[in-house]
Each structure stands twice: as structure tokens, then as C-alpha cells.
Short mmCIF file of C-alpha atoms and ligand atoms in Angstrom, two decimals:
data_model
loop_
_atom_site.label_atom_id
_atom_site.label_comp_id
_atom_site.label_asym_id
_atom_site.label_seq_id
_atom_site.Cartn_x
_atom_site.Cartn_y
_atom_site.Cartn_z
CA MET A 1 115.72 72.00 71.81
CA ALA A 2 118.47 74.03 70.18
CA ARG A 3 120.77 76.53 71.92
CA LEU A 4 121.30 79.77 69.71
CA VAL A 5 123.43 83.04 69.86
CA LEU A 6 121.53 86.02 68.20
CA LYS A 7 123.78 89.06 67.34
CA PHE A 8 122.38 92.48 66.51
CA GLY A 9 124.62 95.28 65.03
CA GLY A 10 124.44 99.03 65.84
CA THR A 11 121.76 99.82 63.35
CA SER A 12 119.46 96.99 64.56
CA VAL A 13 119.54 98.64 68.17
CA ALA A 14 119.78 102.27 67.01
CA ASP A 15 116.65 103.21 69.05
CA VAL A 16 114.23 102.01 71.16
CA GLU A 17 111.42 100.87 68.95
CA ARG A 18 114.32 99.05 67.41
CA ILE A 19 115.36 97.36 69.98
CA ARG A 20 111.90 96.27 70.95
CA ASN A 21 111.94 94.76 67.07
CA VAL A 22 115.09 92.84 68.29
CA ALA A 23 113.32 91.65 71.22
CA ARG A 24 110.66 89.95 69.13
CA HIS A 25 113.17 87.97 67.24
CA VAL A 26 114.53 86.72 70.43
CA LYS A 27 110.98 85.89 71.87
CA ARG A 28 110.22 83.73 68.86
CA GLU A 29 113.14 81.65 69.31
CA TYR A 30 113.40 81.89 73.15
CA ASP A 31 109.15 80.52 72.84
CA ALA A 32 110.23 78.09 70.41
CA GLY A 33 111.98 76.37 73.60
CA ASN A 34 115.28 77.40 72.48
CA ASP A 35 118.32 78.57 74.80
CA VAL A 36 119.10 81.85 74.16
CA ALA A 37 121.98 83.90 74.33
CA VAL A 38 121.92 87.54 72.72
CA VAL A 39 124.97 89.79 72.02
CA VAL A 40 124.27 93.21 71.25
CA SER A 41 126.46 96.30 69.87
CA ALA A 42 126.16 99.88 70.61
CA MET A 43 123.32 101.89 69.44
CA ALA A 44 124.48 103.11 65.89
CA GLY A 45 126.91 106.04 66.07
CA THR A 46 127.43 105.74 69.64
CA THR A 47 130.97 104.04 69.59
CA ASN A 48 132.08 106.55 66.62
CA GLN A 49 131.26 109.40 69.11
CA LEU A 50 133.11 107.64 72.29
CA VAL A 51 136.20 107.26 70.07
CA GLU A 52 135.94 110.81 69.01
CA TRP A 53 135.74 112.15 72.38
CA THR A 54 139.07 110.05 73.55
CA ARG A 55 140.63 111.70 70.56
CA GLU A 56 139.46 115.07 71.52
CA ALA A 57 140.59 114.74 75.58
CA SER A 58 143.89 113.88 73.98
CA ALA A 59 145.45 112.73 70.71
CA LEU A 60 148.26 110.56 72.61
CA HIS A 61 145.91 108.49 75.14
CA ASP A 62 146.19 105.51 77.48
CA ALA A 63 144.88 102.40 75.41
CA ARG A 64 143.20 101.19 78.59
CA GLU A 65 141.03 104.40 79.55
CA TYR A 66 140.14 104.27 75.55
CA ASP A 67 138.74 101.11 75.98
CA THR A 68 137.03 101.99 79.15
CA VAL A 69 135.27 104.78 77.33
CA VAL A 70 134.56 103.10 73.90
CA ALA A 71 133.22 99.81 76.10
CA ALA A 72 130.41 102.11 77.26
CA GLY A 73 128.00 101.94 74.54
CA GLU A 74 127.20 98.34 74.68
CA GLN A 75 126.21 98.59 78.46
CA VAL A 76 123.07 100.51 77.49
CA THR A 77 121.72 98.25 74.94
CA ILE A 78 122.26 95.56 77.25
CA GLY A 79 120.21 97.00 79.62
CA LEU A 80 117.46 98.55 77.27
CA LEU A 81 117.03 94.88 75.60
CA SER A 82 116.54 92.98 79.07
CA ILE A 83 114.12 95.62 80.17
CA THR A 84 112.36 95.30 76.74
CA LEU A 85 112.38 91.60 76.99
CA GLN A 86 111.33 91.39 80.59
CA ALA A 87 108.40 93.79 79.47
CA MET A 88 107.38 91.24 77.03
CA GLY A 89 107.38 88.29 79.73
CA VAL A 90 110.60 86.89 78.76
CA PRO A 91 113.06 86.38 81.55
CA ALA A 92 116.22 88.18 80.76
CA ARG A 93 119.33 89.78 82.35
CA SER A 94 122.26 91.62 81.05
CA TRP A 95 125.65 90.67 81.19
CA LEU A 96 128.82 92.86 80.93
CA GLY A 97 132.03 91.33 79.50
CA TRP A 98 133.90 91.26 82.70
CA GLN A 99 130.53 89.54 84.75
CA ILE A 100 130.86 86.21 82.54
CA PRO A 101 133.95 86.97 82.31
CA ILE A 102 134.96 87.00 78.74
CA ARG A 103 138.73 86.82 79.19
CA THR A 104 141.15 88.50 76.38
CA ASP A 105 144.77 89.35 76.17
CA ASP A 106 145.89 92.59 77.06
CA SER A 107 146.02 94.24 73.44
CA HIS A 108 143.66 97.16 74.72
CA GLY A 109 142.04 98.34 71.46
CA ALA A 110 142.24 95.19 69.36
CA ALA A 111 142.54 92.28 72.00
CA ARG A 112 141.82 88.61 71.31
CA ILE A 113 139.14 86.42 73.14
CA GLY A 114 140.76 83.56 75.31
CA GLU A 115 138.56 81.87 77.36
CA ILE A 116 134.79 82.31 78.58
CA GLU A 117 133.65 80.76 81.50
CA THR A 118 129.90 79.14 80.82
CA ASP A 119 129.05 77.72 84.06
CA MET A 120 126.99 80.97 85.03
CA LEU A 121 125.20 81.15 81.75
CA ASN A 122 124.47 77.27 81.46
CA THR A 123 122.71 77.62 84.73
CA ARG A 124 120.82 80.55 83.68
CA PHE A 125 119.80 78.33 80.65
CA ALA A 126 118.61 75.63 82.47
CA GLU A 127 116.32 78.21 84.47
CA ARG A 128 114.89 79.46 81.30
CA GLN A 129 116.59 83.00 81.15
CA VAL A 130 117.84 84.64 78.09
CA ALA A 131 121.46 86.07 78.39
CA VAL A 132 121.68 89.54 77.25
CA ILE A 133 125.82 90.00 76.50
CA ALA A 134 127.76 93.32 75.79
CA GLY A 135 129.59 92.64 72.59
CA PHE A 136 132.76 94.43 71.91
CA GLN A 137 134.29 94.07 75.37
CA GLY A 138 136.33 91.42 77.58
CA LEU A 139 138.30 91.38 80.65
CA GLY A 140 142.09 91.51 80.31
CA PRO A 141 144.70 89.74 82.48
CA ASP A 142 145.09 92.80 84.39
CA ASN A 143 141.45 93.12 85.25
CA ARG A 144 140.78 96.04 83.02
CA ILE A 145 138.05 96.34 80.77
CA THR A 146 139.16 95.67 76.87
CA THR A 147 137.67 95.98 73.69
CA LEU A 148 138.26 93.74 70.50
CA GLY A 149 138.96 96.14 67.41
CA ARG A 150 136.00 97.94 65.76
CA GLY A 151 133.30 95.70 64.52
CA GLY A 152 134.30 93.50 67.43
CA SER A 153 130.59 92.21 68.50
CA ASP A 154 130.62 90.02 65.86
CA THR A 155 133.63 88.12 67.46
CA SER A 156 132.02 88.25 70.63
CA ALA A 157 129.02 86.38 69.53
CA VAL A 158 130.97 83.85 67.77
CA ALA A 159 133.05 83.36 70.92
CA VAL A 160 130.28 82.81 72.97
CA ALA A 161 128.71 80.55 70.33
CA ALA A 162 131.61 78.24 70.20
CA ALA A 163 132.05 78.38 74.17
CA VAL A 164 128.44 77.32 74.85
CA LYS A 165 128.34 74.87 71.86
CA ALA A 166 125.65 76.72 70.40
CA ASP A 167 123.76 75.01 67.15
CA ARG A 168 124.15 78.05 65.29
CA CYS A 169 125.26 81.76 65.55
CA ASP A 170 122.81 84.31 63.67
CA ILE A 171 124.17 87.62 62.84
CA TYR A 172 121.48 89.86 62.29
CA THR A 173 122.38 93.08 60.55
CA ASP A 174 120.97 95.96 58.30
CA VAL A 175 121.17 94.02 54.98
CA ASP A 176 119.87 90.60 53.88
CA GLY A 177 123.04 88.42 54.39
CA VAL A 178 126.57 88.48 52.97
CA PHE A 179 126.18 89.98 48.85
CA THR A 180 128.61 89.25 46.07
CA THR A 181 129.62 92.80 46.73
CA ASP A 182 128.35 95.82 49.12
CA PRO A 183 124.85 96.25 47.99
CA ARG A 184 125.31 99.81 49.13
CA MET A 185 127.75 100.31 46.06
CA VAL A 186 126.41 97.75 43.83
CA THR A 187 122.61 97.56 43.73
CA ARG A 188 122.63 94.77 41.49
CA ALA A 189 124.91 93.04 43.94
CA GLN A 190 123.26 89.49 44.92
CA ARG A 191 122.63 87.85 48.11
CA LEU A 192 124.90 84.68 48.56
CA PRO A 193 122.65 81.73 50.16
CA ARG A 194 126.23 80.11 51.00
CA ILE A 195 129.80 81.37 51.26
CA ALA A 196 132.78 79.34 52.23
CA TYR A 197 134.70 80.31 55.66
CA GLU A 198 137.60 80.59 53.78
CA GLU A 199 136.07 82.63 51.28
CA MET A 200 134.08 85.07 53.93
CA LEU A 201 137.43 85.22 55.43
CA GLU A 202 139.27 86.64 52.50
CA MET A 203 136.04 88.97 51.80
CA ALA A 204 136.03 90.30 55.31
CA SER A 205 139.73 90.78 55.62
CA LEU A 206 139.97 92.59 51.98
CA GLY A 207 136.97 95.10 53.38
CA ALA A 208 133.62 93.55 53.39
CA LYS A 209 133.09 94.58 56.98
CA VAL A 210 129.60 92.81 57.18
CA LEU A 211 131.46 90.55 59.56
CA GLN A 212 134.83 91.44 61.77
CA THR A 213 137.44 89.09 60.19
CA ARG A 214 138.30 87.61 63.36
CA SER A 215 134.74 86.41 64.07
CA VAL A 216 134.83 84.35 60.40
CA GLU A 217 138.47 82.96 61.60
CA MET A 218 136.52 81.85 65.08
CA ALA A 219 133.85 80.40 63.61
CA MET A 220 135.87 78.31 60.81
CA VAL A 221 138.18 77.17 63.86
CA HIS A 222 135.10 75.81 66.06
CA GLY A 223 133.30 74.78 63.18
CA VAL A 224 130.55 77.44 64.28
CA PRO A 225 127.53 77.46 61.78
CA LEU A 226 127.20 81.22 61.21
CA CYS A 227 124.24 82.58 59.77
CA VAL A 228 124.14 86.56 58.29
CA ARG A 229 120.36 87.85 58.07
CA SER A 230 118.35 90.74 58.41
CA SER A 231 117.09 92.07 61.66
CA PHE A 232 114.52 94.11 59.51
CA ASP A 233 112.30 91.35 58.58
CA ASP A 234 109.30 91.07 60.51
CA PRO A 235 110.04 88.96 63.27
CA ASP A 236 106.61 87.42 63.57
CA THR A 237 106.59 86.07 60.08
CA LEU A 238 109.93 84.10 60.36
CA LYS A 239 110.02 80.45 61.55
CA PRO A 240 111.95 79.86 64.44
CA PHE A 241 115.43 77.73 64.31
CA GLY A 242 115.03 74.30 63.33
CA GLN A 243 111.29 74.57 61.95
CA GLU A 244 110.71 74.09 58.49
CA GLY A 245 111.04 77.41 56.31
CA ASN A 246 113.92 78.52 58.67
CA GLU A 247 116.51 76.41 56.72
CA THR A 248 118.36 79.33 54.94
CA PRO A 249 117.43 82.97 56.19
CA GLY A 250 120.15 85.13 54.90
CA THR A 251 123.70 83.69 54.17
CA LEU A 252 125.03 80.63 55.62
CA VAL A 253 128.73 80.60 56.33
CA CYS A 254 129.93 77.01 56.07
CA ASP A 255 132.47 74.63 54.91
CA GLU A 256 133.11 74.81 51.27
CA ASP A 257 131.99 71.14 50.33
CA GLU A 258 128.44 72.22 51.95
CA ILE A 259 127.94 74.34 48.85
CA VAL A 260 126.52 72.58 45.89
CA GLU A 261 127.17 75.23 42.98
CA GLN A 262 130.59 76.75 43.68
CA GLN A 263 131.07 79.82 41.15
CA ILE A 264 134.51 80.56 40.25
CA VAL A 265 134.44 84.02 41.66
CA SER A 266 132.12 84.45 44.50
CA GLY A 267 132.77 88.09 45.73
CA ILE A 268 134.25 91.33 45.21
CA ALA A 269 135.59 93.36 48.10
CA PHE A 270 137.31 96.82 48.47
CA ALA A 271 138.87 98.31 50.82
CA ARG A 272 139.71 102.10 51.32
CA ASP A 273 142.34 102.00 54.27
CA GLU A 274 145.43 101.56 52.45
CA ALA A 275 147.99 104.02 51.42
CA LYS A 276 150.60 103.67 49.01
CA ILE A 277 154.32 104.80 49.42
CA THR A 278 156.84 104.86 46.74
CA LEU A 279 160.84 104.88 47.00
CA HIS A 280 162.28 106.09 43.71
CA ARG A 281 165.70 104.92 42.62
CA VAL A 282 166.67 103.06 45.55
CA PRO A 283 170.33 100.67 44.90
CA ASP A 284 169.37 97.16 43.61
CA LYS A 285 171.72 95.23 45.58
CA PRO A 286 170.78 92.49 48.56
CA GLY A 287 169.77 94.02 51.54
CA ILE A 288 167.98 96.99 50.13
CA ALA A 289 164.48 95.29 51.41
CA ALA A 290 165.51 94.48 54.83
CA SER A 291 166.44 97.92 55.17
CA VAL A 292 163.33 99.19 54.24
CA PHE A 293 160.77 97.02 55.80
CA GLY A 294 163.03 96.13 58.85
CA PRO A 295 162.30 99.88 60.33
CA LEU A 296 158.90 99.34 59.44
CA ALA A 297 158.46 96.17 61.07
CA ASN A 298 160.08 97.58 63.95
CA ALA A 299 157.59 100.37 64.29
CA GLY A 300 154.86 97.90 64.34
CA ILE A 301 153.64 98.82 61.09
CA ASN A 302 151.96 96.22 58.45
CA VAL A 303 153.01 96.44 54.84
CA ASP A 304 150.55 94.51 52.75
CA MET A 305 151.44 94.85 48.94
CA ILE A 306 154.83 95.13 47.66
CA VAL A 307 156.26 95.87 44.40
CA GLN A 308 159.57 96.33 43.17
CA ASN A 309 160.56 96.99 39.46
CA VAL A 310 163.53 95.86 37.43
CA SER A 311 165.91 98.87 36.83
CA ALA A 312 166.46 100.00 33.44
CA ASP A 313 170.42 100.03 34.10
CA GLY A 314 170.53 97.47 36.98
CA SER A 315 171.73 99.72 39.25
CA THR A 316 168.60 101.36 40.99
CA THR A 317 165.13 99.98 41.39
CA ASP A 318 161.56 101.74 42.24
CA MET A 319 159.98 99.93 45.32
CA THR A 320 156.17 100.69 45.97
CA PHE A 321 154.39 98.86 49.06
CA THR A 322 151.04 99.66 51.20
CA VAL A 323 150.58 100.40 54.48
CA PRO A 324 147.29 100.70 56.71
CA THR A 325 146.16 104.33 56.05
CA ILE A 326 146.11 105.18 59.95
CA ASP A 327 149.93 104.34 59.76
CA TYR A 328 150.76 106.56 56.75
CA ASP A 329 152.57 109.40 58.61
CA ARG A 330 154.17 107.23 60.77
CA ALA A 331 155.66 105.06 58.16
CA MET A 332 156.65 108.15 56.01
CA SER A 333 158.79 109.48 58.66
CA VAL A 334 160.29 105.92 59.69
CA ILE A 335 161.53 105.55 55.82
CA ARG A 336 162.73 109.39 56.12
CA ASP A 337 164.77 108.40 59.39
CA ALA A 338 166.14 105.38 57.37
CA GLU A 339 167.00 107.69 54.48
CA ASP A 340 171.15 106.86 55.47
CA GLU A 341 170.73 103.38 55.28
CA ILE A 342 168.50 102.90 52.44
CA HIS A 343 169.58 106.00 49.80
CA TYR A 344 166.48 106.45 47.88
CA ALA A 345 166.46 109.40 45.38
CA ASP A 346 163.02 110.40 46.14
CA LEU A 347 160.13 109.49 48.63
CA THR A 348 156.19 109.91 47.34
CA GLY A 349 153.03 108.74 48.79
CA SER A 350 149.37 108.50 48.43
CA THR A 351 146.45 107.81 50.43
CA GLU A 352 143.99 108.24 47.64
CA VAL A 353 143.98 104.67 46.64
CA VAL A 354 142.01 101.53 46.81
CA LYS A 355 142.51 97.94 46.92
CA VAL A 356 139.91 95.91 44.83
CA SER A 357 139.88 92.29 45.50
CA VAL A 358 138.05 89.27 43.51
CA ILE A 359 137.30 86.30 45.66
CA GLY A 360 136.60 82.82 45.04
CA VAL A 361 137.40 79.09 45.80
CA GLY A 362 136.79 78.17 42.43
CA MET A 363 139.82 80.04 41.40
CA ARG A 364 142.00 77.10 42.73
CA SER A 365 140.96 75.02 39.75
CA HIS A 366 140.34 77.63 37.20
CA ALA A 367 143.12 79.67 35.15
CA GLY A 368 142.70 82.77 33.37
CA VAL A 369 140.85 84.98 36.12
CA ALA A 370 143.46 87.31 36.38
CA ALA A 371 144.26 87.80 32.96
CA LYS A 372 140.42 88.74 32.40
CA MET A 373 140.53 91.07 35.23
CA PHE A 374 143.26 92.91 33.64
CA GLU A 375 142.01 93.12 30.49
CA ALA A 376 138.53 94.60 31.81
CA LEU A 377 140.04 97.57 33.90
CA ALA A 378 142.56 98.37 30.82
CA GLY A 379 139.42 98.40 28.90
CA ARG A 380 138.30 101.08 31.25
CA GLY A 381 141.32 102.68 31.25
CA ILE A 382 142.28 101.83 35.04
CA ASN A 383 145.90 101.90 35.55
CA ILE A 384 147.15 98.93 37.92
CA GLN A 385 149.47 100.16 40.79
CA ALA A 386 150.29 96.89 42.75
CA ILE A 387 148.75 93.13 42.47
CA THR A 388 148.65 90.67 45.20
CA THR A 389 147.34 87.07 44.93
CA SER A 390 146.78 84.23 46.81
CA GLU A 391 145.19 80.57 45.60
CA ILE A 392 141.57 82.15 46.03
CA LYS A 393 142.03 85.57 45.60
CA ILE A 394 143.61 88.54 43.27
CA SER A 395 144.00 92.15 44.92
CA ILE A 396 144.75 94.98 42.80
CA LEU A 397 145.58 98.64 43.90
CA ILE A 398 144.12 101.66 41.82
CA ASP A 399 143.33 105.03 41.95
CA ALA A 400 140.44 105.90 44.54
CA ALA A 401 138.52 107.99 41.90
CA TYR A 402 138.00 104.62 40.18
CA THR A 403 136.57 102.53 42.84
CA GLU A 404 133.30 102.13 41.67
CA LEU A 405 133.67 101.81 38.08
CA ALA A 406 136.55 98.87 38.96
CA VAL A 407 134.05 97.17 41.25
CA ARG A 408 131.15 97.63 39.00
CA THR A 409 132.96 96.35 35.95
CA LEU A 410 134.44 93.60 37.90
CA HIS A 411 130.93 92.37 39.36
CA SER A 412 129.61 92.45 35.78
CA LEU A 413 132.72 90.56 34.20
CA TYR A 414 132.20 87.41 36.43
CA GLY A 415 128.55 87.30 35.79
CA LEU A 416 127.82 88.45 39.54
CA ASP A 417 124.94 91.23 38.49
CA GLU A 418 121.34 90.14 39.40
CA THR A 419 119.29 89.80 36.46
CA THR A 420 115.89 91.03 36.75
P1 ADP B 1 126.34 95.90 61.93
O1 ADP B 1 126.14 97.39 62.47
O2 ADP B 1 124.90 95.36 62.01
O3 ADP B 1 127.57 95.09 62.66
P2 ADP B 1 128.06 96.67 59.82
O4 ADP B 1 127.77 98.27 59.18
O5 ADP B 1 129.03 96.48 60.58
O6 ADP B 1 126.66 96.13 60.41
O7 ADP B 1 127.86 95.77 58.75
C1 ADP B 1 127.29 95.60 57.61
C2 ADP B 1 127.23 96.42 56.32
O8 ADP B 1 128.35 95.83 55.88
C3 ADP B 1 125.84 96.87 55.31
O9 ADP B 1 125.35 97.64 55.94
C4 ADP B 1 127.02 96.96 54.01
O10 ADP B 1 126.60 98.15 53.58
C5 ADP B 1 128.42 96.39 54.63
N1 ADP B 1 128.83 95.47 53.26
C6 ADP B 1 130.04 95.25 52.79
N2 ADP B 1 130.31 94.63 51.92
C7 ADP B 1 129.22 93.94 52.19
C8 ADP B 1 128.86 92.49 51.29
N3 ADP B 1 129.44 92.02 50.62
N4 ADP B 1 127.60 91.88 51.85
C9 ADP B 1 126.94 92.52 52.78
N5 ADP B 1 127.28 93.48 53.25
C10 ADP B 1 128.11 94.11 52.96
N1 LIG B 2 129.99 98.91 68.77
C1 LIG B 2 131.30 98.54 68.20
C2 LIG B 2 131.68 99.33 67.15
O1 LIG B 2 131.36 99.93 66.75
C3 LIG B 2 131.09 97.00 67.88
C4 LIG B 2 130.61 96.35 66.96
O2 LIG B 2 129.46 97.31 66.48
O3 LIG B 2 130.85 95.48 66.39
O4 LIG B 2 132.80 98.80 66.44
MG1 MG B 3 129.46 95.27 62.25
#
């Protein structure tokens, strides 16, 4: 028999009725004789509320206490799911992060999972008990509760799957799988039956929040087969793992060579959480980039895209870069504080920008993807403010007002629209 980790996100456990539906998915796999560990998120909206309360309590707060508060949502859902499973005759018990324990580093609010002890879980599997594990949380080196960053239950699930050597990790969510772009924005987006780990990693890190980036990274490193699928499908009409008819529910995130028909572009992602800062007429001389980006790095601010213009007279240049929107105000004040070293003539910025990215491993072997992209956007009157590329992606920064237009245009351009 197989060993499975099933993860259910916030919308899938939003109320007791939905939790009952989740329990039926779990029961289907359990009744087929599989070892099952379930990882759950907090009920939809709960974590947002908890985060909001910590802010209301104090804008500046102790990150360890933030974690104590925001980890609370998952405690409720593991208990409720365990009760529901028991009522259906499935032996189950709830596990908080510290009870396993899922050990993490001490980066409160964005902790990384280190080691997961599996002895107790293995004993319970042998006793045919389902382990219902709280996602998003762990135990820090100082014995304090940690959390893994928003969307972190995906990472908990993959980490548990890697630790218990699961045959598959199923991420049940509120859409049918990974789509060519967010199906809530583009109705003609198509479900991808398969996507390569590397592409998924780019999609996630460039804004497709269907999986937390770190969960994909971890699945890739540990070779965990990852399946993204809908929790809203009728649990009783589906086949359990390993039985005929269960081969490809949703999207399988797998190695590139397991994908037969590889497209040049697999998907389009967008991220609204970047802000743009421009330094006008800074001296065009060695050391200037260091004087700008050094202080930002010291302040722990990540810079993403960078554009430096060549100056007309060779003496000054404009420099544009992006930072996470949450760091925007801080970044502006760091730059103002460094004005004496940088000597810029003017400083401007905007949070009304969006990064749109085109992703596909097929780009490695195909030229012209970028040229086509720029031409199509120009045709729509969309101005590109910054560009970055890697082997398998091209990202552009544009005015946020054009987000939908740009995503839809590119989605059609690369032949991703569903044809009905
Ligand atoms: P969960 O609560 O189950 O973790 P999330 O809200 O974190 O669910 O992620 C699922 C959402 O991700 C979907 O509702 C969808 O709007 C969004 N999403 C963004 N990009 C994509 C994509 N390319 N494919 C599928 N879903 C996407
Ligand atoms: N409940 C957490 C959040 O909302 C973790 C998760 O849902 O994955 O971010
Ligand atoms: Mg999520």
C-alpha cells in the first residue's frame, strides 16, 4: 500500500460542512489501505484576522508573539478534522507542529523547516491511525512556536511528505490544478496536466500563489511527486491513489523529462507586491551602484529588477529598481538617508506597478519569445518600465492599471487560451 500526504487549504476547510467533505477525501484514501497524513490550513480568512489583530495590538511587535498568535488558526482545523474523521469511523489524531516536532530555524514569521521527527508518525501509521497535522507552524530552536510565511501549509505538507517518504503529496485547493495563469483573472486559462518543478518554482515565485515557493523548492530537492487538485470534487466519485482512474487528477508537478509535449511558454504569472523606485541623474561613475544597493542590503531589503539608463552626456544616469511593496517606505527613507553619498537630483517612486512574467522551459531552446512579447505589448500601448530575464522566464514591469490587459494579451499570444 502507498503512503500519502494530503493537504487542504483555507477555502477547503472554511466551515464544518467543508471539513466533512475533506474527511471524505481522507477516508477514501484510508479505506484503500494507504497510510495517510493530512496537513491543514486555518479556516479561510482566519489567518488574515489574526495578522490584523497583531497589527492592531501594536504596529511594531515581537515576531515571536506574532507567531504565537497567527499559528492559532490551524489548531482549530486539526481538531475539527480529527473529530469529524473519528465520527466517520476513521481513527485519527491531531498534531501541532511542536508535538511532532517539526523543527525550524528561528526566523519568526518566515521560518525554514529543518528536521522532522518521524518515529511517532511511523508508529501511528503502523497502528492504522491518520495523522492530522497543523500546517504553517513549527518549533524554533528556542522552543518557541514559529510560522513559515503566508501560504506555508504547502511547505509543511511537502516537508512531511519528504520526511515520511510519501509516494505522493496531494495539495487539495479551490481550483482544479495549476493553470496557464490565474483562472480567476483569465477565464480561458487551461489546466496544465503536468508542469516541471523548475517552471512551477518560477510561477510560484513570480506571483502564482497556488503553491508557496518554498514548497516547490523542497519537492524538487527531495523528489516528492506533487499533485495539485480540487477539494470540491465529489470525494466518493474519485478513485484512491494507485487505482485505475487516479493517474492524473489535477496537475502533476514533476521532472521536465516526464513531460511529453513541452510547450515553449507554459504559463503567465503576475505579482502586484513590487514597488518601483527611480533615482534621477545620479553621477555615472564606478561605485555608484554600490552606494545605492549597499545601504538597501544592510537594511535587509531585497532588490529585484534593476535598470540603469545610459546618460546622454555621459555624466549622469537614471537608475530604476524594484523592492517588495511592504519595504517601499523603508527603502525610500534608506535612500534619502544616503543622499550625501549617492548625489541624486531627484527621487521618485510608485507602488502602482505590476510584474508580469512569461515562463517556460521551452525558452531555453527557442529564440524570439521576448521580441514577440514586447511587440504585442507595444501594440496595446503598454509601456515596459523594467525587464529581467532568466533562461526560462521573462519578466516585465508595467503600470498596474494594465495588468489584466497585459496578462490576457500574452495568454493569447502564446496560444494558451482554451479553445471551446
Ligand atoms: P489554498 O487556500 O488552498 O492554499 P490559495 O488561495 O493559496 O489556496 O491558492 C489557490 C489560488 O491560487 C486559486 O484560487 C487561484 O486564484 C490562485 N492562482 C494563481 N495563479 C494560479 C495558477 N496559475 N493556477 C491555479 N491557481 C492560481
Ligand atoms: N493559514 C496560513 C495562511 O493563511 C497558511 C496557509 O494557508 O498555507 O497563510
Ligand atoms: Mg495556499
